[in-house]
XYZ file of N, CA and C in Angstrom:
273
model
N 0.848 -1.166 0.000
C 0.000 0.000 0.000
C 0.898 1.235 0.000
N 0.546 2.231 -0.771
C 1.328 3.467 -0.827
C 0.379 4.656 -0.768
N 0.875 5.746 -0.204
C 0.070 6.955 -0.085
C -0.585 7.026 1.280
N -0.455 8.158 1.924
C -1.011 8.296 3.266
C -0.093 7.665 4.291
N -0.390 7.888 5.540
C 0.441 7.342 6.617
C -0.139 6.014 7.082
N 0.547 4.942 6.767
C 0.057 3.591 7.002
C -0.118 3.271 8.486
N 0.696 3.865 9.356
C 0.589 3.536 10.782
C -0.668 4.116 11.428
N -1.406 4.926 10.692
C -2.686 5.429 11.197
C -3.815 4.424 10.974
N -3.543 3.396 10.199
C -4.558 2.380 9.912
C -4.620 1.367 11.046
N -5.759 1.248 11.715
C -5.865 0.317 12.846
C -5.670 -1.141 12.449
N -5.877 -1.470 11.186
C -5.747 -2.851 10.741
C -4.338 -3.219 10.289
N -3.379 -2.332 10.428
C -2.027 -2.585 9.931
C -1.414 -3.849 10.521
N -1.475 -4.028 11.821
C -0.873 -5.216 12.442
C -1.508 -6.494 11.896
N -2.810 -6.480 11.696
C -3.492 -7.656 11.136
C -3.027 -7.913 9.708
N -2.816 -6.858 8.935
C -2.314 -7.023 7.570
C -0.924 -7.645 7.578
N -0.085 -7.181 8.507
C 1.273 -7.730 8.613
C 1.213 -9.208 8.981
N 0.392 -9.526 9.964
C 0.248 -10.926 10.374
C -0.224 -11.790 9.211
N -1.177 -11.296 8.446
C -1.711 -12.035 7.299
C -0.632 -12.241 6.242
N 0.156 -11.204 5.998
C 1.226 -11.324 5.004
C 2.250 -12.369 5.438
N 2.612 -12.354 6.695
C 3.577 -13.332 7.202
C 3.002 -14.750 7.136
N 1.723 -14.887 7.507
C 1.076 -16.202 7.486
C 1.003 -16.766 6.077
N 0.955 -15.878 5.102
C 0.881 -16.315 3.705
C 2.256 -16.453 3.061
N 3.311 -16.349 3.867
C 4.644 -16.640 3.367
C 5.541 -15.468 3.035
N 5.149 -14.263 3.386
C 6.022 -13.112 3.111
C 7.327 -13.274 3.894
N 8.433 -13.171 3.195
C 9.740 -13.274 3.853
C 10.041 -12.044 4.691
N 9.623 -10.908 4.167
C 9.973 -9.650 4.820
C 8.811 -8.673 4.663
N 8.499 -7.959 5.744
C 7.483 -6.910 5.701
C 8.160 -5.598 6.078
N 8.064 -4.640 5.179
C 8.658 -3.324 5.378
C 7.537 -2.306 5.556
N 7.618 -1.529 6.612
C 6.649 -0.462 6.839
C 7.344 0.865 6.568
N 6.872 1.558 5.544
C 7.398 2.884 5.219
C 6.512 3.892 5.928
N 7.112 4.743 6.763
C 6.346 5.583 7.662
C 7.028 6.913 7.928
N 6.256 7.879 8.388
C 6.857 9.127 8.852
C 7.397 8.952 10.278
N 7.108 7.827 10.898
C 7.673 7.476 12.196
C 6.989 8.084 13.401
N 6.052 8.959 13.190
C 5.448 9.670 14.321
C 4.670 8.739 15.240
N 3.931 7.796 14.703
C 3.144 6.887 15.543
C 4.035 5.887 16.287
N 5.281 5.733 15.827
C 6.202 4.840 16.525
C 6.683 5.450 17.832
N 6.320 6.698 18.079
C 6.590 7.327 19.373
C 5.750 6.663 20.465
N 4.733 5.926 20.059
C 3.876 5.192 20.990
C 4.353 3.749 21.037
N 5.008 3.386 22.127
C 5.648 2.074 22.219
C 4.653 0.924 22.096
N 3.432 1.124 22.547
C 2.432 0.053 22.442
C 2.209 -0.328 20.980
N 2.085 0.652 20.113
C 1.902 0.371 18.687
C 3.155 -0.274 18.101
N 4.308 0.268 18.416
C 5.558 -0.287 17.892
C 5.694 -1.755 18.279
N 5.463 -2.076 19.531
C 5.592 -3.466 19.981
C 4.572 -4.367 19.293
N 3.373 -3.847 19.071
C 2.339 -4.633 18.379
C 2.773 -4.935 16.947
N 3.326 -3.953 16.266
C 3.777 -4.168 14.887
C 4.958 -5.134 14.827
N 5.845 -5.049 15.796
C 6.981 -5.977 15.823
C 6.504 -7.402 16.098
N 5.569 -7.557 17.029
C 5.018 -8.891 17.300
C 4.297 -9.450 16.073
N 3.660 -8.571 15.311
C 2.934 -9.000 14.116
C 3.879 -9.490 13.029
N 5.133 -9.035 13.071
C 6.116 -9.516 12.105
C 6.774 -8.468 11.230
N 6.616 -7.192 11.551
C 7.320 -6.163 10.773
C 8.816 -6.379 10.907
N 9.489 -6.437 9.785
C 10.927 -6.679 9.783
C 11.731 -5.397 9.682
N 11.228 -4.457 8.898
C 11.958 -3.216 8.647
C 10.993 -2.047 8.743
N 11.435 -1.000 9.409
C 10.694 0.258 9.459
C 11.526 1.294 8.718
N 11.018 1.764 7.603
C 11.697 2.784 6.807
C 11.076 4.128 7.176
N 11.820 4.908 7.963
C 11.298 6.159 8.509
C 11.818 7.341 7.701
N 10.902 8.211 7.282
C 11.254 9.407 6.513
C 11.563 10.556 7.456
N 12.723 11.129 7.304
C 13.113 12.329 8.038
C 13.323 13.410 6.991
N 12.615 14.516 7.115
C 12.575 15.524 6.051
C 13.462 16.737 6.304
N 14.323 16.637 7.271
C 15.237 17.744 7.525
C 16.112 17.424 8.721
N 17.196 18.160 8.854
C 18.145 17.929 9.945
C 17.846 18.796 11.168
N 16.896 19.682 11.029
C 16.489 20.557 12.138
C 14.966 20.544 12.221
N 14.463 20.766 13.418
C 13.017 20.783 13.635
C 12.325 21.810 12.752
N 12.919 22.973 12.623
C 12.275 24.035 11.836
C 12.050 23.603 10.391
N 13.045 22.969 9.802
C 12.933 22.527 8.407
C 11.961 21.361 8.274
N 12.154 20.350 9.098
C 11.281 19.165 9.047
C 9.818 19.565 9.259
N 9.561 20.342 10.300
C 8.184 20.744 10.611
C 7.591 21.603 9.506
N 8.411 22.452 8.887
C 7.927 23.286 7.784
C 7.571 22.409 6.583
N 8.438 21.457 6.262
C 8.186 20.585 5.119
C 6.982 19.672 5.338
N 6.791 19.226 6.559
C 5.654 18.342 6.850
C 4.393 19.126 7.187
N 4.565 20.417 7.376
C 3.461 21.304 7.752
C 2.781 20.844 9.035
N 3.606 20.369 9.971
C 3.077 19.871 11.235
C 4.050 20.199 12.361
N 3.680 21.187 13.166
C 4.536 21.588 14.286
C 4.733 20.417 15.241
N 5.974 20.193 15.615
C 6.299 19.122 16.547
C 6.561 17.776 15.896
N 6.417 17.692 14.572
C 6.589 16.401 13.908
C 8.032 15.892 13.971
N 8.994 16.814 13.953
C 10.398 16.414 14.018
C 10.679 15.686 15.334
N 10.257 16.279 16.439
C 10.500 15.671 17.756
C 9.763 14.341 17.894
N 8.554 14.262 17.358
C 7.796 13.018 17.438
C 8.467 11.927 16.596
N 8.979 12.287 15.434
C 9.693 11.317 14.601
C 10.965 10.848 15.292
N 11.693 11.772 15.908
C 12.900 11.374 16.648
C 12.563 10.425 17.789
N 11.447 10.666 18.465
C 11.012 9.767 19.538
C 10.712 8.385 18.965
N 10.068 8.348 17.803
C 9.804 7.074 17.144
C 11.085 6.334 16.809
N 12.079 7.060 16.302
C 13.377 6.446 15.998
C 14.066 5.954 17.269
N 13.969 6.732 18.331
C 14.540 6.314 19.621
C 13.860 5.022 20.106
N 12.550 4.957 19.978
C 11.824 3.752 20.389
C 12.221 2.557 19.551
N 12.413 2.747 18.255
C 12.877 1.662 17.398
C 14.223 1.128 17.867
N 15.140 2.052 18.150
C 16.466 1.653 18.625
C 16.360 0.902 19.958
N 15.575 1.441 20.870
C 15.419 0.811 22.184
C 14.801 -0.591 22.084
N 13.932 -0.771 21.096
C 13.269 -2.067 20.906
C 14.126 -3.037 20.110
N 15.287 -2.572 19.649
C 16.172 -3.431 18.880
C 15.770 -3.601 17.432
N 14.933 -2.680 16.950
C 14.444 -2.774 15.567
C 15.387 -2.127 14.575
N 16.355 -1.351 15.029
C 17.314 -0.713 14.127
C 18.707 -0.893 14.676
């Protein structure tokens, strides 16, 4: 699936589980990383079988990233998501 932020879909973990059950070798989630700031969701996706999280970072500073995403605070939330990935051993 492409377009939109996939981690906002409540059925994502079920889709991952279904893909793995049907023989998918690898499941990659391409995301802005903001929802990964919530460890409960991250752990659910990892348990479901997500192998790789491809996180988009749109700038090296909050001002640039937030301007490009048109969402104040998105840079810090994405960094928190990346920190959670590292802490969970996903990266």
